[in-house]
XYZ file of C-alpha atoms in Angstrom:
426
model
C -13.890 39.570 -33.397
C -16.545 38.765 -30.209
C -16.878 41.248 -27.752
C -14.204 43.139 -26.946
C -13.163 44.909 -23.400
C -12.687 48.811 -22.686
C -9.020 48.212 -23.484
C -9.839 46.793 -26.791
C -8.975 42.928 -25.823
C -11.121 39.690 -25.064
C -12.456 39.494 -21.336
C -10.526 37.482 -19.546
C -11.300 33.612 -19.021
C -11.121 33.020 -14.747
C -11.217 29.786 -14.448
C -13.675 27.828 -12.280
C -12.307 28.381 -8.305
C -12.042 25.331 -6.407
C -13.927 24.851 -3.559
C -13.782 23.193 -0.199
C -15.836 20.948 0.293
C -19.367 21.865 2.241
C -18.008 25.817 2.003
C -18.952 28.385 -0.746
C -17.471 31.686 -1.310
C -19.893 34.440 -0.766
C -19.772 38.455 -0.844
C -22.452 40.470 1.077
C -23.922 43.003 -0.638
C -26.964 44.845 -0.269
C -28.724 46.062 -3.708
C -31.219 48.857 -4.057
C -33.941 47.340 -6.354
C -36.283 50.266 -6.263
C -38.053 50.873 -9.183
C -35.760 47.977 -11.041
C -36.760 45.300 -12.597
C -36.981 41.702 -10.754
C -38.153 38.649 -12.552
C -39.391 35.815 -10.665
C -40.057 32.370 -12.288
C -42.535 30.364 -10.526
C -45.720 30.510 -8.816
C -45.506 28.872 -5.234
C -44.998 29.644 -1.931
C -41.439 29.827 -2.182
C -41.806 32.742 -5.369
C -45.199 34.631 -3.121
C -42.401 35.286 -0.140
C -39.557 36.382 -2.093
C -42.003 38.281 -4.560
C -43.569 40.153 -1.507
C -39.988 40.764 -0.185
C -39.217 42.433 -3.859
C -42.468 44.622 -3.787
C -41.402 45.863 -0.422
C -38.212 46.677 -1.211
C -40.072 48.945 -4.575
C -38.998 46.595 -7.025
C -40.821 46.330 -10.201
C -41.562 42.392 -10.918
C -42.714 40.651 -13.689
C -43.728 36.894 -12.414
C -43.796 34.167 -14.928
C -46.001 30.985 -14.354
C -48.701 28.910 -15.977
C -50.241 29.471 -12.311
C -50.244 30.676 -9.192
C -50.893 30.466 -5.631
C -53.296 32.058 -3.554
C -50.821 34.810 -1.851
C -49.279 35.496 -5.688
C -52.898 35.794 -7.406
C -53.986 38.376 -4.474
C -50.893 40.334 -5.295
C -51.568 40.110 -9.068
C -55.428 40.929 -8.541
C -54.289 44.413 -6.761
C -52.208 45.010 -10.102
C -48.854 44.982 -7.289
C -47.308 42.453 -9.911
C -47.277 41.895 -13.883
C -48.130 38.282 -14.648
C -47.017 36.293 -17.237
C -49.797 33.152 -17.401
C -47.339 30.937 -18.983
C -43.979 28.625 -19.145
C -40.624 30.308 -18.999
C -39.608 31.022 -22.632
C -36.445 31.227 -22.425
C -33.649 34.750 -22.320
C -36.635 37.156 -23.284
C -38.699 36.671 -20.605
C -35.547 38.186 -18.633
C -35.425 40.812 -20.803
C -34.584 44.333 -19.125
C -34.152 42.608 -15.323
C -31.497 43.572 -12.707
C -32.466 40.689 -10.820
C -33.840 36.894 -10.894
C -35.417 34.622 -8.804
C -36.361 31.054 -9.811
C -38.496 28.494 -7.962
C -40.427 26.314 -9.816
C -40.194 23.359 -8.334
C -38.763 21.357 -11.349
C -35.242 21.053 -11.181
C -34.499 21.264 -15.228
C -36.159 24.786 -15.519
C -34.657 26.565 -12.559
C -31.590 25.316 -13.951
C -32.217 26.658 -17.010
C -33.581 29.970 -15.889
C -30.357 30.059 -14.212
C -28.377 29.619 -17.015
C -29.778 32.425 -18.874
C -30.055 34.829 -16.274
C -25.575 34.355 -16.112
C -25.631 34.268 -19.532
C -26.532 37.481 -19.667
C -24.960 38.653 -16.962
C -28.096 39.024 -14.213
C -27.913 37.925 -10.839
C -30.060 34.809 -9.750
C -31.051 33.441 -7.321
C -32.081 29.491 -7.769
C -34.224 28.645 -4.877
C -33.768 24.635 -5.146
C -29.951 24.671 -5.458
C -28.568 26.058 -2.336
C -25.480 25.175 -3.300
C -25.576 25.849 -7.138
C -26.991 29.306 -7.048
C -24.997 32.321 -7.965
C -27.008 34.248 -5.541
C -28.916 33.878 -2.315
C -31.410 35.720 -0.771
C -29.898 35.902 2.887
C -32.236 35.297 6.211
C -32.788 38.661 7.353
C -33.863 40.675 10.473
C -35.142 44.448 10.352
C -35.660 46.806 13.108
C -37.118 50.250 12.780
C -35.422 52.914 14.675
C -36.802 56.713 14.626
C -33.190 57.369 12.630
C -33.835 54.615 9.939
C -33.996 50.875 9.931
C -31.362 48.448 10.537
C -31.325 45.154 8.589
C -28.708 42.432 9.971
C -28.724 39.216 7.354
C -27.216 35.717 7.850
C -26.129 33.458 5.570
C -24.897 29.999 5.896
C -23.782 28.329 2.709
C -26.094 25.483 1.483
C -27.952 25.696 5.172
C -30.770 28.117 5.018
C -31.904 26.859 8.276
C -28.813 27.308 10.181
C -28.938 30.706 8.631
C -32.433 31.067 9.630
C -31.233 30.072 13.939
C -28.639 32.731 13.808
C -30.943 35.360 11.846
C -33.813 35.098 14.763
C -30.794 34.911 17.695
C -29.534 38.467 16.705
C -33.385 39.821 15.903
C -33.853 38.871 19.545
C -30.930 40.524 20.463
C -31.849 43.640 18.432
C -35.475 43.809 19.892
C -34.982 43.138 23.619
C -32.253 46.554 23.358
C -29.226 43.813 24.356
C -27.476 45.479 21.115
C -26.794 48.976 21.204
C -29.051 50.522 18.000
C -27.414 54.124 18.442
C -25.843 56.032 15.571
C -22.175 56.620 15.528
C -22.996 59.196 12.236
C -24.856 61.796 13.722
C -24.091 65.010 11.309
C -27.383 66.377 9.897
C -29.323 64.089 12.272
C -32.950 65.056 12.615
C -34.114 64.670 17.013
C -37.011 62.855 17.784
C -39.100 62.151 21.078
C -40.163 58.890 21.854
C -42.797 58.555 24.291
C -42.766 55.039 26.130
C -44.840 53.939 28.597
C -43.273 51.431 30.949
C -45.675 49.290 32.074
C -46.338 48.844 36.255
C -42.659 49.004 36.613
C -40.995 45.560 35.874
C -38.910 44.637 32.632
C -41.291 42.102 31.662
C -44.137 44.306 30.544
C -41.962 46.393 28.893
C -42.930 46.348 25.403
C -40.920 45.155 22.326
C -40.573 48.644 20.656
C -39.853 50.159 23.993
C -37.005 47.984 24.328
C -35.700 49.222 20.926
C -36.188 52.643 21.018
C -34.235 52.291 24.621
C -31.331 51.292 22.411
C -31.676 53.853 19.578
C -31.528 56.875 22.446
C -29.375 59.280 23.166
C -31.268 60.915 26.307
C -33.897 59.102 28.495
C -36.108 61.362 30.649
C -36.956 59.284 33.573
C -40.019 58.801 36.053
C -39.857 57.113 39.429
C -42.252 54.858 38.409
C -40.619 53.912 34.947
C -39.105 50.407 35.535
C -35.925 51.139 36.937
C -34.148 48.261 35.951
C -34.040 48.827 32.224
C -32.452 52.368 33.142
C -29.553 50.862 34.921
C -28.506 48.495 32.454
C -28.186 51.383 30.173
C -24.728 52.109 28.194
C -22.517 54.794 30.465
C -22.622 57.326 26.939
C -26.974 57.755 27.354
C -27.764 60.543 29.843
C -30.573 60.033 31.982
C -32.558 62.512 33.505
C -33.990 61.808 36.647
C -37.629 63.709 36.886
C -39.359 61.592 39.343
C -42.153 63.150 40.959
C -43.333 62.016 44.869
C -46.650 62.665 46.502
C -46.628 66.252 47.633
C -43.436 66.735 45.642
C -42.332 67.641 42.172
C -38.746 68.721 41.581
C -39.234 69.269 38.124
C -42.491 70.834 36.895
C -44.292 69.497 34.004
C -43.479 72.662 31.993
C -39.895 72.423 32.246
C -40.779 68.576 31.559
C -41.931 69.368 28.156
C -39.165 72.108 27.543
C -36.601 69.484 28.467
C -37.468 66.912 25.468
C -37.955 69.969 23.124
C -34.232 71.514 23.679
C -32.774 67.495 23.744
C -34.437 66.777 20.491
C -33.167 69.905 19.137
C -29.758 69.235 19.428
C -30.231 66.132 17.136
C -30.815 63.994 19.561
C -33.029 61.066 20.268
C -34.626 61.245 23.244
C -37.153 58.635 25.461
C -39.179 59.855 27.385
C -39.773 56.767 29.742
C -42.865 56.398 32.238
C -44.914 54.278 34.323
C -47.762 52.588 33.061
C -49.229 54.484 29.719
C -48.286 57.860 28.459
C -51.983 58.866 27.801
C -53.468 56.941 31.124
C -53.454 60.155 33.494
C -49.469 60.562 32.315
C -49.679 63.787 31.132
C -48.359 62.455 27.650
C -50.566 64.710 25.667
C -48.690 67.951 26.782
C -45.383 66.224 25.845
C -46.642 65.295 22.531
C -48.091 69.232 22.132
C -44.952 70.547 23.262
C -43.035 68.719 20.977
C -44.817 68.804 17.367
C -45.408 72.376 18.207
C -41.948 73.326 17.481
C -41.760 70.515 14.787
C -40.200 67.670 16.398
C -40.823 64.011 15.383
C -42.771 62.087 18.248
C -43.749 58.510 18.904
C -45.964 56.951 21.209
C -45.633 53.775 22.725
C -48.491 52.328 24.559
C -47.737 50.887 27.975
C -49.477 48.192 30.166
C -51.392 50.845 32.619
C -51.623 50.035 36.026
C -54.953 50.756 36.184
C -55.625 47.250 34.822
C -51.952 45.149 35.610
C -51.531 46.153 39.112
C -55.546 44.891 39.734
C -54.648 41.808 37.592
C -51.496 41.502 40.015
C -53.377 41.138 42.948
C -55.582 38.839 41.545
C -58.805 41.291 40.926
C -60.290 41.490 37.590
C -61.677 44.890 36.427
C -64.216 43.620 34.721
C -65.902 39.829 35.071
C -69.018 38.270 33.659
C -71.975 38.554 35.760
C -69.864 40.819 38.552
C -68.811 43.929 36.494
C -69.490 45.078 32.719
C -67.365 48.718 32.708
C -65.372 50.257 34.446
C -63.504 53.917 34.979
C -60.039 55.060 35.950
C -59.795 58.550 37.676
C -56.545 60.224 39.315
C -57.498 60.895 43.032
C -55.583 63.602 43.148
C -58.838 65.686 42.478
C -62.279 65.378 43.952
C -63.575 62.967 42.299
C -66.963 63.509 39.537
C -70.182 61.618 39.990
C -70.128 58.153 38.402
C -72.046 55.081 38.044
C -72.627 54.095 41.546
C -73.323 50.096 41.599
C -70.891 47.547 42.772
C -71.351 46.071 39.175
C -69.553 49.196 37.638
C -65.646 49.302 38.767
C -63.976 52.387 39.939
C -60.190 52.075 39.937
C -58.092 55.223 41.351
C -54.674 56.452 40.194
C -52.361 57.875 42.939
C -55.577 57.759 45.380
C -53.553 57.089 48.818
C -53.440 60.555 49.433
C -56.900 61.492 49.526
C -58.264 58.154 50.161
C -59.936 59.625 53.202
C -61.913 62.318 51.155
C -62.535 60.350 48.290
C -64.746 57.246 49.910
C -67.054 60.010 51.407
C -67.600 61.725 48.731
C -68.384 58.232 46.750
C -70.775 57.961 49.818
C -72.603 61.177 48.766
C -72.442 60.304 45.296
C -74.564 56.855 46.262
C -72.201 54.409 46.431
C -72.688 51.974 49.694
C -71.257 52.164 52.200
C -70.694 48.300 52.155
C -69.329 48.443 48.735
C -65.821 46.685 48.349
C -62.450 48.145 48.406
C -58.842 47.457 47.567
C -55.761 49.055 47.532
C -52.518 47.392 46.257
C -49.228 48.720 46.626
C -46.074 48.442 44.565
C -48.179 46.376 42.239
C -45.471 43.393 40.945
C -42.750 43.962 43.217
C -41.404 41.504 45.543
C -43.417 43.284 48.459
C -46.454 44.098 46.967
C -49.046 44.006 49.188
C -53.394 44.467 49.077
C -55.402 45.816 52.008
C -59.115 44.812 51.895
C -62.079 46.718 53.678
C -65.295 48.877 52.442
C -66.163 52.557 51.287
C -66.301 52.350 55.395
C -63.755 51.572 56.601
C -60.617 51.509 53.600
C -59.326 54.713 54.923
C -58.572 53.845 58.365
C -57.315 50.509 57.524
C -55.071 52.128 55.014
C -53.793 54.582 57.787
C -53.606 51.313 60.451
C -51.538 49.443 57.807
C -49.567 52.945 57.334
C -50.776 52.270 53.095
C -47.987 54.353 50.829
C -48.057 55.342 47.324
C -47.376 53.780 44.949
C -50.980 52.299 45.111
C -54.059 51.393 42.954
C -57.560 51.789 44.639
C -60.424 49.239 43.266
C -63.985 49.878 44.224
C -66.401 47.576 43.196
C -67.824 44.195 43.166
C -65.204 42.865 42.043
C -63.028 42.899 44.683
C -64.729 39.888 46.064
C -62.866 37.741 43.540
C -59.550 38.532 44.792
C -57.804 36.320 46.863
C -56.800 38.640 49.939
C -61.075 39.519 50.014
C -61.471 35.549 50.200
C -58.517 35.327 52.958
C -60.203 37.626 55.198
């Protein structure tokens, strides 16, 4: 009688759809193959990506092949992948799969692998007939956001590569924060602090994942340093808090800081907590972090460009250079300073130093550091008016007061400020 349906008659017979030419129909569907079974046929490049792309995904695969290449037999060695060291037999070898991938490089099998797999009703996916295949692995693009990840795919019918062009313009899209990554479904949301350090203060050294979690958050706690720009391109519906602190002046304690990002993130919210240069370079991000796992909430940390080293770099002083300087130390001169190597071949760079400038070169004087020893201070390192002031241990205070110096500033003291252009000017 054959096989019969659930209403006890024949399945129907669709006939073949007719296509237009260079177009082929396709569904979108995303498939959970964790812990299922995914044969792959073939033992190239071509099978070693899609393979790895299964395993991450927590398929189960069973790889048939008389061999294999380098990336496949590393997987097989680590016991990631069950091999079968042989031809394709045939329907058995896709006994039990959800799933099939064929690339063998020879036409006649991958059409016959594909063959069996719809004979039997499995989904395959025949890597050298773009436009034969019953399936297709789309080109895809995943982000990572503190709520889950986001995975956009493109697919262009019998043009992997234009798939491929449109796939990497959206990922660039998705990493830069130019498309909004926050979730519209929000019940039962877990919060979470993000800790991002900004970099000296332009967009540019804003990193990657800082530009992503930007777009995943629902709160961003704000430092006057923190580059300014991102901020202001954010959507109207993010709330920014504004807890900029000034020299001599700070409107919002650190406490209340920290108490801020818990009470945010317990609401279910995601919250960035944005800030010049790096969270753990003399920005306090250690009490955040404390503050926040203490009463359980999820934190990242994402290292910034500090300006102990970038704002130097801006002005054209190296920290460190071979035969001038092997180490160097960054210290906040907001307190007296400690006692530190003392030779122009060991750098001293100072964080928020303008202040105390005065104090701070004669106490490196009574420390032993000479007199004649180097000095720069650069202000509003990488913007348009950034400007160095040059002098000595001697003498850097009162040309900073002369020059009427303001925070925000980096002091270099060393050896190395000889290499910098404004040194070489004077």
């Amino acid at each position: 009688m054959g096989d019969l349906s659930p209403w006890g008659a024949p399945p129907p017979k669709f006939p073949p759809k007719t296509r237009v030419a260079g177009s082929k129909s396709a569904l979108p569907v995303v498939i959970d193959v964790a812990g299922r079974l995914v044969v792959a046929v073939g033992g190239g490049p071509v099978s070693a990506r899609r393979v790895r792309a299964f395993l991450d995904e927590g398929a189960v695969v069973r790889l048939v092949a008389p061999w294999v290449c380098e990336d496949l037999r590393d997987l097989v060695a680590a016991g990631r992948v069950d091999w079968v060291e042989r031809d394709y037999a045939g329907p058995p070898d896709l006994d039990g799969a959800w799933f099939a991938h064929t690339a063998t490089g020879e036409p006649s099998v991958d059409r016959e692998v594909a063959a069996d797999a719809e004979s039997l009703r499995v989904w395959c996916v025949d890597a050298t007939d773009s436009a034969g295949t019953t399936a297709s692995v789309a080109a895809r693009a995943d982000v990572t956001t503190p709520d889950g990840r986001v995975t956009v795919a493109a697919y262009a019918a019998g043009d992997p590569g234009l798939a491929v062009t449109v796939r990497d313009g959206v990922e660039r899209a998705l990493v830069s924060g130019a498309l909004d990554l926050r979730r519209t479904r929000t019940h039962g949301r877990r919060g979470w602090v993000a800790l991002v350090g900004g970099g000296p203060g332009t967009d540019g050294l804003l990193t990657t994942r800082g530009h992503e979690l930007l777009a995943s958050a629902d709160v961003v706690v704000v430092d006057r340093l923190a580059p300014r720009a991102v901020v202001d391109r954010l959507p109207a519906s993010v709330r920014v808090i504004d807890v900029g602190k000034t020299p001599g002046h700070h409107p919002v304690p650190q406490s209340r800081i920290n108490d801020l990002l818990v009470e945010e993130a317990q609401r279910g919210l995601g919250v960035v907590r944005l800030k010049g240069g790096d969270p753990y370079v003399l920005g306090r991000g250690g009490e955040e972090r404390d503050a926040c796992e203490a009463h359980g909430i999820r934190v990242e940390v994402v290292p910034g460009v500090t300006s102990a080293v970038s704002v130097p770099a801006a002005a054209g002083i190296p920290v460190t250079h071979r035969g001038v300087a092997r180490g160097f130390t960054v210290v906040t001169g907001h307190e007296d300073i400690p006692v530190l190597p003392t030779g122009g071949d060991h750098t001293l760079v100072l964080l928020m130093g303008v202040t105390q400038l005065a104090r701070t070169t004669e106490l490196l004087v009574q420390h032993g550091r000479s007199a004649d020893c180097p000095v720069a201070v650069v202000e509003r390192g990488f913007a348009p008016d950034q400007r160095t002031t040059v002098g000595t241990v001697a003498t850097i205070a009162e040309l900073a007061r002369e020059r009427c110096v303001q925070a925000p500033a980096v002091v270099v003291v060393g050896d190395v400020v000889r290499l910098g252009p404004d040194w070489r000017a004077g």
